[in-house]
XYZ file of C-alpha atoms in Angstrom:
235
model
C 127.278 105.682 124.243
C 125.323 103.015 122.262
C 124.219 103.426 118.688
C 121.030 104.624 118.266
C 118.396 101.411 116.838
C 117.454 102.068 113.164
C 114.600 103.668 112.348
C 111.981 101.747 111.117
C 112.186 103.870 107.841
C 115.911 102.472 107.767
C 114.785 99.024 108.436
C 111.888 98.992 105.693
C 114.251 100.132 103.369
C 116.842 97.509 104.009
C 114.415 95.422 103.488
C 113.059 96.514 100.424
C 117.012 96.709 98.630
C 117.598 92.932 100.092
C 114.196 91.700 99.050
C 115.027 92.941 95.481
C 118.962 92.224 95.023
C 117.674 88.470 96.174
C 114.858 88.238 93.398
C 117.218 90.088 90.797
C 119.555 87.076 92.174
C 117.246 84.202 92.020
C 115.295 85.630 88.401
C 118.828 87.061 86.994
C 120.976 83.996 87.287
C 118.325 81.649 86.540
C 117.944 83.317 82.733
C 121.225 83.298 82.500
C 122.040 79.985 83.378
C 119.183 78.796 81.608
C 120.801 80.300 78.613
C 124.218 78.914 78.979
C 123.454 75.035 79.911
C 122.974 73.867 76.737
C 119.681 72.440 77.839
C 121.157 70.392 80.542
C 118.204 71.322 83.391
C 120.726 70.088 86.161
C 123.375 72.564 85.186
C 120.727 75.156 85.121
C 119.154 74.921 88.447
C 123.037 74.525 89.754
C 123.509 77.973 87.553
C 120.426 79.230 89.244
C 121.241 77.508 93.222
C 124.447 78.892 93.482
C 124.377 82.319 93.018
C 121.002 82.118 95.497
C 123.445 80.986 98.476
C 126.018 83.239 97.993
C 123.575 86.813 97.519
C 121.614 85.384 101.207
C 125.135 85.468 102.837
C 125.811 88.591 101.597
C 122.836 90.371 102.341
C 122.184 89.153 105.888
C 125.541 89.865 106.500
C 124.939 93.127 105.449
C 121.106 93.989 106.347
C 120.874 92.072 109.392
C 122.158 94.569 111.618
C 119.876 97.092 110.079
C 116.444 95.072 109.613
C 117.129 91.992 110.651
C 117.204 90.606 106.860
C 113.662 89.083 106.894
C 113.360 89.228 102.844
C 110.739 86.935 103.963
C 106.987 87.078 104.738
C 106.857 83.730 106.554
C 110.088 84.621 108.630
C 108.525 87.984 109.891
C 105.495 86.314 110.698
C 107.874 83.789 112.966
C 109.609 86.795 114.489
C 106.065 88.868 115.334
C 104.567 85.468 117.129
C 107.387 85.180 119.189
C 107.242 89.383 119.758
C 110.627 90.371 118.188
C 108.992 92.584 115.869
C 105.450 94.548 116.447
C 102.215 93.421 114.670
C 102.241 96.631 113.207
C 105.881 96.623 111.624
C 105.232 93.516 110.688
C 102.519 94.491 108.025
C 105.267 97.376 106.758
C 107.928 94.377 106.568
C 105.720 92.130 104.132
C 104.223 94.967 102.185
C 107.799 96.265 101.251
C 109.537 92.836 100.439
C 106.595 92.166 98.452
C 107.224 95.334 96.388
C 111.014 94.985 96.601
C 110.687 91.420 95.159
C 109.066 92.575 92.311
C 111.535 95.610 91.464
C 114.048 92.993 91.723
C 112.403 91.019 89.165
C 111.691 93.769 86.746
C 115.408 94.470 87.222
C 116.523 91.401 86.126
C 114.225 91.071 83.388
C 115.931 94.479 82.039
C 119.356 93.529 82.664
C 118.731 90.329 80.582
C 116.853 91.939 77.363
C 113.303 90.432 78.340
C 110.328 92.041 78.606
C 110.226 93.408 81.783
C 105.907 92.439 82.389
C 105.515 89.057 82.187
C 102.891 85.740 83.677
C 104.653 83.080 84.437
C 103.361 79.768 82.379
C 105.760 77.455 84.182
C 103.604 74.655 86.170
C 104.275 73.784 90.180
C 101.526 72.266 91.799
C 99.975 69.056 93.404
C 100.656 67.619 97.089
C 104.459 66.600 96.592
C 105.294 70.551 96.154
C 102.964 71.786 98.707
C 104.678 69.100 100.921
C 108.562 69.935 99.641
C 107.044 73.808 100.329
C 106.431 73.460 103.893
C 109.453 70.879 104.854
C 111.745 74.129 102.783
C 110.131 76.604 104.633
C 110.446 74.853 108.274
C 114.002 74.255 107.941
C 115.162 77.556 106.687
C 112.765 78.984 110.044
C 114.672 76.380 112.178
C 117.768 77.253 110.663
C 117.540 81.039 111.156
C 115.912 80.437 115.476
C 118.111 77.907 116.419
C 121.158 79.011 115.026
C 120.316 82.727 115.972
C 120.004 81.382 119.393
C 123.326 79.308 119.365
C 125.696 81.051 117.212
C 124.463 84.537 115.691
C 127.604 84.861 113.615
C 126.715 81.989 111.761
C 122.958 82.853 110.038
C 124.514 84.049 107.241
C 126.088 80.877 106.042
C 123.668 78.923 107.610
C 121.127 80.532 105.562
C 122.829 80.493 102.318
C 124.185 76.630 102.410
C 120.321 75.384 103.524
C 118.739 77.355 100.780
C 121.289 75.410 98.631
C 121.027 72.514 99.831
C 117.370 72.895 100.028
C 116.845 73.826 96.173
C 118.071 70.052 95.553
C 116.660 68.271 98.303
C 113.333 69.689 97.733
C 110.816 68.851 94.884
C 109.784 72.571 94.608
C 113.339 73.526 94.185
C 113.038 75.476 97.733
C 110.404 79.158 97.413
C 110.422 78.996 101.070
C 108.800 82.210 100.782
C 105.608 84.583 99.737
C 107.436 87.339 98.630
C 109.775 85.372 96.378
C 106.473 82.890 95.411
C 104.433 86.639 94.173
C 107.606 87.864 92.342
C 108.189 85.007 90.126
C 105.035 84.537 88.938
C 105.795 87.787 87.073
C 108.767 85.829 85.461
C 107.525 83.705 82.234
C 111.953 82.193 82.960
C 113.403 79.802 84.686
C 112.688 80.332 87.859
C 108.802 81.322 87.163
C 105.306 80.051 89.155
C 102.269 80.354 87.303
C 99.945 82.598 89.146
C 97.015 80.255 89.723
C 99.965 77.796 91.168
C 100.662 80.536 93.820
C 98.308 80.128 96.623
C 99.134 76.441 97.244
C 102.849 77.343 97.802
C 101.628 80.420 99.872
C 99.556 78.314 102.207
C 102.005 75.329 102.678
C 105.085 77.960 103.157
C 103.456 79.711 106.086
C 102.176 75.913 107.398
C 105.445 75.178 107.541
C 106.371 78.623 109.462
C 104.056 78.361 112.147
C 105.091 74.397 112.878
C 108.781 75.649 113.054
C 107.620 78.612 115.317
C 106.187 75.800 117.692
C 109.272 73.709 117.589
C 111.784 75.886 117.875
C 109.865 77.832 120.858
C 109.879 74.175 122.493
C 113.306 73.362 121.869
C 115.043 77.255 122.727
C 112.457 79.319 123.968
C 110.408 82.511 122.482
C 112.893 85.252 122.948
C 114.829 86.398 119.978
C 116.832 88.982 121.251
C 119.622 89.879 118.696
C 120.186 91.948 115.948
C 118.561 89.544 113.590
C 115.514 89.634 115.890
C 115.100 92.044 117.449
C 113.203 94.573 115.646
C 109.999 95.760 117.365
C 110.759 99.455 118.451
C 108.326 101.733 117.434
C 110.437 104.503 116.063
């Protein structure tokens, strides 16, 4: 007998958990490694890049099968324009990695002795990070398609090793997503966005989404069938 699908109150809690353990990840390591480099700003962001890969293996290894390890408002969007996930789970998805970003956050700020309410003050703006936003955020949605297409096995690492490739490559150091864009603005650290800096990411992340949508439904088609896809029962 096949397993029964997880409910969708399993798969918005997977999400939720993975959304948080990656911001605790990306917030967490980024004070830390921050505090350890000396000053050296390469050694930081390498403090801060590597620990970033490693958690997205780990948790779309292990939430994939369950949600399909979105952790991503611009990757659900992908999945509910090509129909592997309903408009209206879709909404559910992005509202709880939103709010699982920002426990994850709050935990990390805790962990590390900060306070845990914060702005961020740290500037990212003008048309050379909007740009580096929406070349981050195609790649990682032509990395997950086209590899989920080709090779499921293989998102996991794929994931991880473009997100840390793509925090070098990349002059925003790689968002690649809304829910991790809203969650460090509450971080005055490391890895912080000022608020009024937000919407320009936002826009050119979810740019970027919708072009990879259109090229990856040209060059593999529109059905994501899998477990990382899949996700549009209404249970």
């Amino acid at each position: 007998m096949p397993a029964k699908p997880p409910s969708l109150t399993q798969r918005l809690t997977a999400e939720f958990i993975g959304t948080a353990f990656l911001l605790a990840t990306v917030v967490g390591s980024g004070i830390m490694a921050e505090a350890l480099a000396g000053g050296n700003v390469a050694i930081a962001l390498l403090g801060n890049t590597i620990p970033t890969g490693a958690i997205l293996v780990v948790l779309i290894t292990m939430l994939g099968p369950i949600s399909g390890a979105h952790f991503n408002p611009a990757v659900t969007l992908v999945f509910a324009i090509q129909k592997a996930i309903s408009a209206r789970d879709s909404w559910l998805y992005v509202a709880v990695q939103i709010a699982g970003g920002l426990v994850g956050v709050w935990a990390a700020h805790l962990m590390l002795a900060e306070p845990v309410l914060q702005a961020s003050t740290t500037e990212r703006t003008g048309g050379a990070q909007w740009f580096a936003e929406a070349v981050a955020t195609f790649g990682l949605v032509f990395t997950i398609v086209v590899t989920l297409k080709h090779r499921e096995s293989a998102v996991p690492m794929a994931v991880g090793l473009y997100i840390t490739a793509a925090y070098w490559f990349t002059a925003s150091t790689s968002f690649a997503n809304p829910a991790v864009t809203i969650a460090r603005s509450f971080s005055d650290t490391f890895a912080g966005i000022r608020p009024v800096d937000m919407p320009g990411f936002i826009v050119a992340q979810y740019v970027g989404a919708v072009i990879a949508a259109i090229v990856c439904h040209y060059l593999v088609g529109s059905r994501l069938g899998s477990r990382l896809g899949d996700q549009s029962s209404d249970d």
